[in-house]
Amino acid sequence: MPRALITGITGQDGGYLVERLAPDTELHGLVHDADPARDEFVARYPEVVLHRGDLADDDSLRAVVDEVEPAEIYNLAGISSVALSWEKPALTGRLSGQAAVVLMEAARALQERSGARVAFVQASSAEMFGQAATAPQDEQTPIAPVSPYGAAKAYAHQMAGVLRRHGLYASSCILYNHESPRRPLQFVTRKITAAAAEIGRTGSGVIRLGNLEARRDWGWAPDYVDAMVRAARHAEAGDFVVATGETHSVAEFAEAALRRAGVGDAWRDHVEVDPAFFRPVDAAVLVGDATKARRELGWAPTVGFAEVVGRMVDHDLALLDS
Ligand code: GDP
């Protein structure tokens, strides 16, 4: 049975990854003491062995890799939101950039020591493409981040490529936005679906949003986690864009969510633009071409835009009703 170490295990993708890998993989996760999601995670996934560590403490990262001796490492940890990265740019570099490289070094050292392959999967992000001049983006699109989050992810992504040339079996999955009912409320999708459910039930309220014209390629989180597992277990390491290839605006997301919640054509009355939610610079149109992942990993998204919105709204309606 392969042994996997997952960082960021208590987040949206971590939980889905645990569900994807169990029961055929021995599961280990890295968590820090102050993680507010820890207790809920332990109750939900008692089979996972948790290890204490801190992304800001390089020694703790090396110690966990040495103790677990995993065959697969999934690095999902870091500052997860672009908005937060503007508040803490240096910390973002440390946690989403440098920590990934510390883990890659530890993986490479373990591989040299044990002689067994250690597959490293880096959760890279479409944010690295910034205001890309071309759409859709693929593995050859120039990396040109416009946010501290994108820049930190770019460093880890490029180091995965550098160390791959030096014997580390490192794959980078360039993940486009991927959503689910487990998405935290600071992301625009869940902010919208939670508010839409409330408006659907009460008939009143407004959703205050920033850039309504920003376009994203929104997929279904469990599909993206599946791509990472396929990358880890593929014969050849590489970079893989993971995306649906479809793009929608924030306004379209809001419309679809409010309609699903039963608001109908009156949806416009429930959306307002609030400058407080604009970003200093926003990646304008992110849409990915996952041809390589489809071809080499046999991966394909199973849930489209309307269904992602529908599942999230239905979940938030059910939460209100319970
Ligand atoms: P991100 O792509 O990882 O930053 O995910 P988000 O869900 O936070 O943002 C997606 C897009 O929605 C970005 O282009 C934001 O500028 C845009 N957006 C528009 N209004 C809002 C808002 O009220 N909150 C957030 N978080 N994003 C918004």
Tab-separated table of C-alpha atoms and ligand atoms in Angstrom:
chain	number	residue	atom	x	y	z
A	1	MET	CA	0.000	0.000	0.000
A	2	PRO	CA	1.568	3.366	-0.986
A	3	ARG	CA	2.123	5.921	1.757
A	4	ALA	CA	1.181	9.525	1.070
A	5	LEU	CA	1.972	12.730	2.923
A	6	ILE	CA	-0.443	15.596	2.358
A	7	THR	CA	0.187	19.189	3.406
A	8	GLY	CA	-2.801	21.498	3.660
A	9	ILE	CA	-4.811	18.399	4.470
A	10	THR	CA	-7.531	20.203	6.445
A	11	GLY	CA	-8.488	22.426	3.507
A	12	GLN	CA	-11.075	21.873	0.772
A	13	ASP	CA	-8.752	19.859	-1.461
A	14	GLY	CA	-7.147	17.960	1.425
A	15	GLY	CA	-10.423	16.361	2.453
A	16	TYR	CA	-11.311	15.406	-1.094
A	17	LEU	CA	-7.811	14.020	-1.619
A	18	VAL	CA	-8.161	11.848	1.480
A	19	GLU	CA	-11.461	10.524	0.122
A	20	ARG	CA	-9.874	9.904	-3.290
A	21	LEU	CA	-6.880	8.006	-1.887
A	22	ALA	CA	-8.561	6.003	0.884
A	23	PRO	CA	-8.624	3.100	1.529
A	24	ASP	CA	-5.767	1.997	-0.756
A	25	THR	CA	-3.203	4.472	0.551
A	26	GLU	CA	-1.708	4.937	3.999
A	27	LEU	CA	-2.493	8.563	4.723
A	28	HIS	CA	-0.423	11.084	6.639
A	29	GLY	CA	-1.029	14.784	6.975
A	30	LEU	CA	0.870	17.823	8.136
A	31	VAL	CA	-0.993	20.192	10.449
A	32	HIS	CA	0.030	23.108	12.609
A	33	ASP	CA	-1.115	23.557	16.177
A	34	ALA	CA	-3.235	26.623	15.526
A	35	ASP	CA	-5.213	25.088	12.648
A	36	PRO	CA	-8.871	25.793	13.510
A	37	ALA	CA	-10.042	22.976	11.205
A	38	ARG	CA	-7.999	20.309	12.971
A	39	ASP	CA	-10.613	18.905	15.376
A	40	GLU	CA	-13.287	18.622	12.720
A	41	PHE	CA	-10.805	16.901	10.413
A	42	VAL	CA	-9.809	14.341	13.072
A	43	ALA	CA	-13.458	13.513	13.745
A	44	ARG	CA	-14.194	13.116	10.038
A	45	TYR	CA	-11.098	11.174	8.970
A	46	PRO	CA	-9.844	9.175	11.978
A	47	GLU	CA	-7.770	6.922	9.706
A	48	VAL	CA	-5.361	9.730	8.794
A	49	VAL	CA	-2.170	10.033	10.859
A	50	LEU	CA	-1.528	13.699	11.598
A	51	HIS	CA	1.942	15.141	12.184
A	52	ARG	CA	2.683	18.479	13.764
A	53	GLY	CA	4.606	20.868	11.593
A	54	ASP	CA	4.709	24.452	10.497
A	55	LEU	CA	5.348	25.734	6.980
A	56	ALA	CA	7.418	28.543	8.480
A	57	ASP	CA	9.675	26.057	10.272
A	58	ASP	CA	11.908	24.307	7.728
A	59	ASP	CA	13.218	21.767	10.259
A	60	SER	CA	9.703	20.620	11.101
A	61	LEU	CA	8.985	19.988	7.417
A	62	ARG	CA	12.147	17.936	6.931
A	63	ALA	CA	11.438	15.984	10.124
A	64	VAL	CA	7.951	14.986	8.955
A	65	VAL	CA	9.203	13.803	5.552
A	66	ASP	CA	11.979	11.819	7.238
A	67	GLU	CA	9.584	10.252	9.736
A	68	VAL	CA	6.821	9.316	7.288
A	69	GLU	CA	9.064	8.287	4.364
A	70	PRO	CA	6.208	8.773	1.885
A	71	ALA	CA	6.109	7.469	-1.679
A	72	GLU	CA	3.895	10.414	-2.612
A	73	ILE	CA	3.851	13.985	-1.318
A	74	TYR	CA	0.971	16.292	-2.200
A	75	ASN	CA	1.796	19.878	-1.367
A	76	LEU	CA	-1.496	21.710	-0.993
A	77	ALA	CA	-0.494	23.967	1.887
A	78	GLY	CA	0.108	27.687	1.876
A	79	ILE	CA	-1.743	30.970	1.828
A	80	SER	CA	-4.745	29.890	-0.190
A	81	SER	CA	-6.327	33.149	-1.170
A	82	VAL	CA	-5.127	35.842	-3.548
A	83	ALA	CA	-6.948	38.483	-1.508
A	84	LEU	CA	-5.101	37.512	1.693
A	85	SER	CA	-1.759	37.478	-0.135
A	86	TRP	CA	-2.082	41.231	-0.716
A	87	GLU	CA	-2.271	41.714	3.042
A	88	LYS	CA	0.717	39.463	3.762
A	89	PRO	CA	3.019	39.321	0.713
A	90	ALA	CA	6.201	38.237	2.505
A	91	LEU	CA	4.454	35.563	4.536
A	92	THR	CA	2.865	34.312	1.318
A	93	GLY	CA	6.318	33.941	-0.232
A	94	ARG	CA	7.473	31.970	2.753
A	95	LEU	CA	4.486	29.631	3.103
A	96	SER	CA	3.440	29.174	-0.539
A	97	GLY	CA	6.892	29.462	-2.112
A	98	GLN	CA	9.829	28.605	0.102
A	99	ALA	CA	8.122	25.872	2.151
A	100	ALA	CA	7.327	23.978	-1.057
A	101	VAL	CA	11.000	24.010	-1.984
A	102	VAL	CA	12.037	22.808	1.463
A	103	LEU	CA	9.646	19.874	1.009
A	104	MET	CA	11.012	19.155	-2.469
A	105	GLU	CA	14.569	19.106	-1.108
A	106	ALA	CA	13.496	16.731	1.654
A	107	ALA	CA	11.794	14.492	-0.922
A	108	ARG	CA	14.915	14.412	-3.030
A	109	ALA	CA	17.108	13.590	-0.022
A	110	LEU	CA	14.736	10.783	0.982
A	111	GLN	CA	14.782	9.406	-2.550
A	112	GLU	CA	18.565	9.367	-2.609
A	113	ARG	CA	18.707	7.701	0.782
A	114	SER	CA	16.073	5.046	0.122
A	115	GLY	CA	16.573	4.449	-3.598
A	116	ALA	CA	12.761	4.424	-3.990
A	117	ARG	CA	10.858	6.976	-6.059
A	118	VAL	CA	9.269	9.823	-4.141
A	119	ALA	CA	6.584	11.470	-6.260
A	120	PHE	CA	6.076	15.128	-5.411
A	121	VAL	CA	2.937	16.896	-6.587
A	122	GLN	CA	2.890	20.665	-6.348
A	123	ALA	CA	-0.494	22.379	-6.365
A	124	SER	CA	0.414	25.162	-8.769
A	125	SER	CA	-2.082	27.817	-9.679
A	126	ALA	CA	-3.408	29.557	-12.778
A	127	GLU	CA	-2.741	32.802	-10.883
A	128	MET	CA	0.869	32.396	-12.044
A	129	PHE	CA	-0.257	33.457	-15.521
A	130	GLY	CA	-1.491	36.812	-14.233
A	131	GLN	CA	-2.925	38.991	-16.966
A	132	ALA	CA	-2.060	36.418	-19.590
A	133	ALA	CA	-1.872	37.776	-23.137
A	134	THR	CA	-3.426	34.586	-24.492
A	135	ALA	CA	-6.461	32.497	-23.620
A	136	PRO	CA	-6.744	29.633	-23.046
A	137	GLN	CA	-3.446	29.173	-21.233
A	138	ASP	CA	-1.443	25.952	-21.375
A	139	GLU	CA	1.838	24.601	-20.007
A	140	GLN	CA	3.816	26.840	-22.402
A	141	THR	CA	2.113	30.111	-21.473
A	142	PRO	CA	4.625	32.552	-19.950
A	143	ILE	CA	4.563	32.753	-16.156
A	144	ALA	CA	3.824	36.408	-15.353
A	145	PRO	CA	2.111	36.779	-11.981
A	146	VAL	CA	0.342	39.959	-10.914
A	147	SER	CA	-0.288	39.105	-7.257
A	148	PRO	CA	1.922	38.076	-4.312
A	149	TYR	CA	0.068	34.751	-4.356
A	150	GLY	CA	0.850	34.198	-8.036
A	151	ALA	CA	4.512	35.127	-7.539
A	152	ALA	CA	4.942	32.739	-4.601
A	153	LYS	CA	3.280	29.926	-6.526
A	154	ALA	CA	5.482	30.718	-9.531
A	155	TYR	CA	8.645	30.245	-7.480
A	156	ALA	CA	7.531	26.823	-6.214
A	157	HIS	CA	6.365	25.858	-9.701
A	158	GLN	CA	9.651	26.778	-11.313
A	159	MET	CA	11.672	25.018	-8.621
A	160	ALA	CA	9.659	21.846	-9.261
A	161	GLY	CA	10.787	22.124	-12.888
A	162	VAL	CA	14.403	22.788	-11.881
A	163	LEU	CA	14.562	19.874	-9.441
A	164	ARG	CA	12.782	17.588	-11.920
A	165	ARG	CA	15.807	18.035	-14.158
A	166	HIS	CA	17.903	16.890	-11.207
A	167	GLY	CA	16.156	13.640	-10.470
A	168	LEU	CA	13.145	14.647	-8.389
A	169	TYR	CA	9.910	13.114	-9.649
A	170	ALA	CA	8.073	16.422	-9.287
A	171	SER	CA	4.855	17.215	-11.107
A	172	SER	CA	3.094	20.554	-11.038
A	173	CYS	CA	-0.632	20.587	-11.514
A	174	ILE	CA	-1.565	24.080	-12.679
A	175	LEU	CA	-4.973	24.198	-11.057
A	176	TYR	CA	-7.618	26.629	-12.195
A	177	ASN	CA	-10.244	27.736	-9.673
A	178	HIS	CA	-11.982	24.681	-8.301
A	179	GLU	CA	-14.995	24.909	-6.101
A	180	SER	CA	-17.318	22.863	-3.932
A	181	PRO	CA	-19.688	23.281	-0.986
A	182	ARG	CA	-16.571	23.085	1.185
A	183	ARG	CA	-15.097	26.268	-0.283
A	184	PRO	CA	-14.537	28.881	2.446
A	185	LEU	CA	-16.670	32.017	2.319
A	186	GLN	CA	-13.802	34.327	1.368
A	187	PHE	CA	-13.875	32.931	-2.171
A	188	VAL	CA	-16.305	34.626	-4.486
A	189	THR	CA	-18.178	31.459	-5.447
A	190	ARG	CA	-19.141	30.432	-1.939
A	191	LYS	CA	-19.736	34.028	-0.916
A	192	ILE	CA	-22.271	34.186	-3.745
A	193	THR	CA	-23.944	30.813	-3.161
A	194	ALA	CA	-24.309	31.345	0.599
A	195	ALA	CA	-25.837	34.788	0.028
A	196	ALA	CA	-28.011	33.566	-2.860
A	197	ALA	CA	-29.469	30.833	-0.662
A	198	GLU	CA	-30.312	33.394	2.003
A	199	ILE	CA	-31.931	35.688	-0.577
A	200	GLY	CA	-33.808	32.730	-2.062
A	201	ARG	CA	-35.299	31.878	1.300
A	202	THR	CA	-36.012	35.394	2.600
A	203	GLY	CA	-36.655	37.239	-0.675
A	204	SER	CA	-34.422	40.113	0.413
A	205	GLY	CA	-30.771	41.078	0.645
A	206	VAL	CA	-27.957	42.051	-1.729
A	207	ILE	CA	-24.643	40.452	-2.622
A	208	ARG	CA	-21.891	43.083	-2.635
A	209	LEU	CA	-19.168	42.105	-5.083
A	210	GLY	CA	-16.015	43.543	-6.629
A	211	ASN	CA	-15.032	43.021	-10.257
A	212	LEU	CA	-18.121	41.500	-11.890
A	213	GLU	CA	-16.332	41.195	-15.237
A	214	ALA	CA	-13.454	39.032	-13.944
A	215	ARG	CA	-13.616	35.730	-15.776
A	216	ARG	CA	-12.599	32.420	-14.274
A	217	ASP	CA	-12.525	28.780	-15.304
A	218	TRP	CA	-14.439	27.233	-12.410
A	219	GLY	CA	-14.288	23.462	-11.984
A	220	TRP	CA	-15.348	20.866	-9.429
A	221	ALA	CA	-12.728	20.373	-6.681
A	222	PRO	CA	-12.877	16.541	-6.491
A	223	ASP	CA	-12.026	16.395	-10.217
A	224	TYR	CA	-8.894	18.484	-9.601
A	225	VAL	CA	-7.762	16.285	-6.745
A	226	ASP	CA	-8.168	13.283	-9.048
A	227	ALA	CA	-5.825	14.945	-11.551
A	228	MET	CA	-3.174	15.318	-8.845
A	229	VAL	CA	-3.330	11.610	-7.995
A	230	ARG	CA	-3.064	10.718	-11.675
A	231	ALA	CA	-0.026	13.015	-11.971
A	232	ALA	CA	1.677	11.392	-8.957
A	233	ARG	CA	1.151	7.923	-10.437
A	234	HIS	CA	1.950	8.743	-14.044
A	235	ALA	CA	5.078	7.255	-15.585
A	236	GLU	CA	6.612	10.640	-16.333
A	237	ALA	CA	6.609	13.754	-14.158
A	238	GLY	CA	5.685	17.073	-15.736
A	239	ASP	CA	3.517	20.181	-15.712
A	240	PHE	CA	-0.199	19.691	-16.265
A	241	VAL	CA	-2.861	22.344	-16.710
A	242	VAL	CA	-6.016	21.205	-14.903
A	243	ALA	CA	-9.041	23.169	-16.089
A	244	THR	CA	-12.458	22.829	-17.713
A	245	GLY	CA	-11.659	25.099	-20.678
A	246	GLU	CA	-14.840	27.115	-20.088
A	247	THR	CA	-14.849	30.629	-18.735
A	248	HIS	CA	-17.590	32.584	-16.975
A	249	SER	CA	-17.744	36.007	-15.386
A	250	VAL	CA	-18.431	36.695	-11.731
A	251	ALA	CA	-21.717	38.281	-12.869
A	252	GLU	CA	-22.684	35.049	-14.667
A	253	PHE	CA	-21.904	33.071	-11.541
A	254	ALA	CA	-24.098	35.381	-9.469
A	255	GLU	CA	-26.941	35.165	-11.978
A	256	ALA	CA	-26.789	31.356	-12.115
A	257	ALA	CA	-26.695	31.085	-8.320
A	258	LEU	CA	-29.583	33.474	-7.711
A	259	ARG	CA	-31.701	31.787	-10.370
A	260	ARG	CA	-30.977	28.399	-8.810
A	261	ALA	CA	-32.067	29.809	-5.453
A	262	GLY	CA	-35.393	30.719	-7.040
A	263	VAL	CA	-34.978	34.477	-7.500
A	264	GLY	CA	-35.619	34.405	-11.270
A	265	ASP	CA	-35.253	37.550	-13.400
A	266	ALA	CA	-35.144	39.695	-10.268
A	267	TRP	CA	-31.586	38.482	-9.707
A	268	ARG	CA	-30.188	41.860	-10.870
A	269	ASP	CA	-31.809	43.636	-7.929
A	270	HIS	CA	-29.768	41.512	-5.553
A	271	VAL	CA	-26.268	42.264	-6.889
A	272	GLU	CA	-24.319	45.439	-6.104
A	273	VAL	CA	-20.784	46.498	-6.919
A	274	ASP	CA	-18.729	47.523	-3.898
A	275	PRO	CA	-15.263	49.014	-4.599
A	276	ALA	CA	-14.028	47.491	-1.330
A	277	PHE	CA	-13.909	44.095	-3.044
A	278	PHE	CA	-11.784	45.150	-6.027
A	279	ARG	CA	-8.212	43.826	-6.137
A	280	PRO	CA	-5.192	46.145	-6.646
A	281	VAL	CA	-4.566	44.143	-9.858
A	282	ASP	CA	-6.762	41.301	-11.018
A	283	ALA	CA	-5.933	38.416	-13.299
A	284	ALA	CA	-8.618	39.251	-15.821
A	285	VAL	CA	-9.383	36.169	-17.904
A	286	LEU	CA	-8.182	32.803	-16.677
A	287	VAL	CA	-9.162	29.793	-18.739
A	288	GLY	CA	-7.081	26.679	-19.163
A	289	ASP	CA	-6.383	24.203	-21.951
A	290	ALA	CA	-6.083	20.786	-20.281
A	291	THR	CA	-5.289	18.889	-23.491
A	292	LYS	CA	-2.047	17.513	-22.041
A	293	ALA	CA	-3.716	16.216	-18.853
A	294	ARG	CA	-6.473	14.645	-20.956
A	295	ARG	CA	-3.969	12.982	-23.248
A	296	GLU	CA	-1.288	11.880	-20.784
A	297	LEU	CA	-3.245	11.399	-17.560
A	298	GLY	CA	-6.552	10.289	-19.071
A	299	TRP	CA	-8.157	13.034	-16.997
A	300	ALA	CA	-11.352	14.922	-17.802
A	301	PRO	CA	-13.613	17.174	-15.745
A	302	THR	CA	-16.876	15.442	-14.821
A	303	VAL	CA	-18.879	18.428	-13.555
A	304	GLY	CA	-19.608	21.561	-15.613
A	305	PHE	CA	-20.262	25.160	-14.586
A	306	ALA	CA	-24.049	24.968	-14.135
A	307	GLU	CA	-23.745	21.842	-12.035
A	308	VAL	CA	-20.965	23.292	-9.838
A	309	VAL	CA	-23.172	26.331	-9.136
A	310	GLY	CA	-26.207	24.116	-8.600
A	311	ARG	CA	-24.539	21.793	-6.125
A	312	MET	CA	-23.128	24.698	-4.118
A	313	VAL	CA	-26.452	26.569	-3.958
A	314	ASP	CA	-28.367	23.405	-3.066
A	315	HIS	CA	-25.923	22.723	-0.265
A	316	ASP	CA	-26.301	26.261	1.098
A	317	LEU	CA	-30.102	26.041	0.870
A	318	ALA	CA	-30.015	22.743	2.766
A	319	LEU	CA	-27.788	24.331	5.424
A	320	LEU	CA	-30.339	27.104	5.946
A	321	ASP	CA	-33.197	24.632	6.140
A	322	SER	CA	-31.526	22.348	8.664
B	1	GDP	P1	-9.035	33.606	-6.723
B	1	GDP	O1	-9.159	33.544	-8.211
B	1	GDP	O2	-8.220	32.499	-6.174
B	1	GDP	O3	-8.614	34.929	-6.232
B	1	GDP	O4	-10.506	33.300	-6.163
B	1	GDP	P2	-11.664	34.279	-5.673
B	1	GDP	O5	-12.885	33.445	-5.618
B	1	GDP	O6	-11.284	34.983	-4.404
B	1	GDP	O7	-11.793	35.406	-6.817
B	1	GDP	C1	-12.175	35.088	-8.126
B	1	GDP	C2	-12.428	36.367	-8.912
B	1	GDP	O8	-13.612	36.987	-8.421
B	1	GDP	C3	-11.336	37.442	-8.825
B	1	GDP	O9	-11.117	37.956	-10.111
B	1	GDP	C4	-11.950	38.505	-7.936
B	1	GDP	O10	-11.473	39.822	-8.220
B	1	GDP	C5	-13.404	38.392	-8.328
B	1	GDP	N1	-14.316	38.954	-7.348
B	1	GDP	C6	-15.297	39.837	-7.612
B	1	GDP	N2	-15.961	40.158	-6.487
B	1	GDP	C7	-15.382	39.450	-5.485
B	1	GDP	C8	-15.655	39.359	-4.088
B	1	GDP	O11	-16.550	39.998	-3.553
B	1	GDP	N3	-14.871	38.501	-3.354
B	1	GDP	C9	-13.861	37.777	-3.944
B	1	GDP	N4	-13.125	36.942	-3.172
B	1	GDP	N5	-13.590	37.856	-5.262
B	1	GDP	C10	-14.347	38.687	-6.021
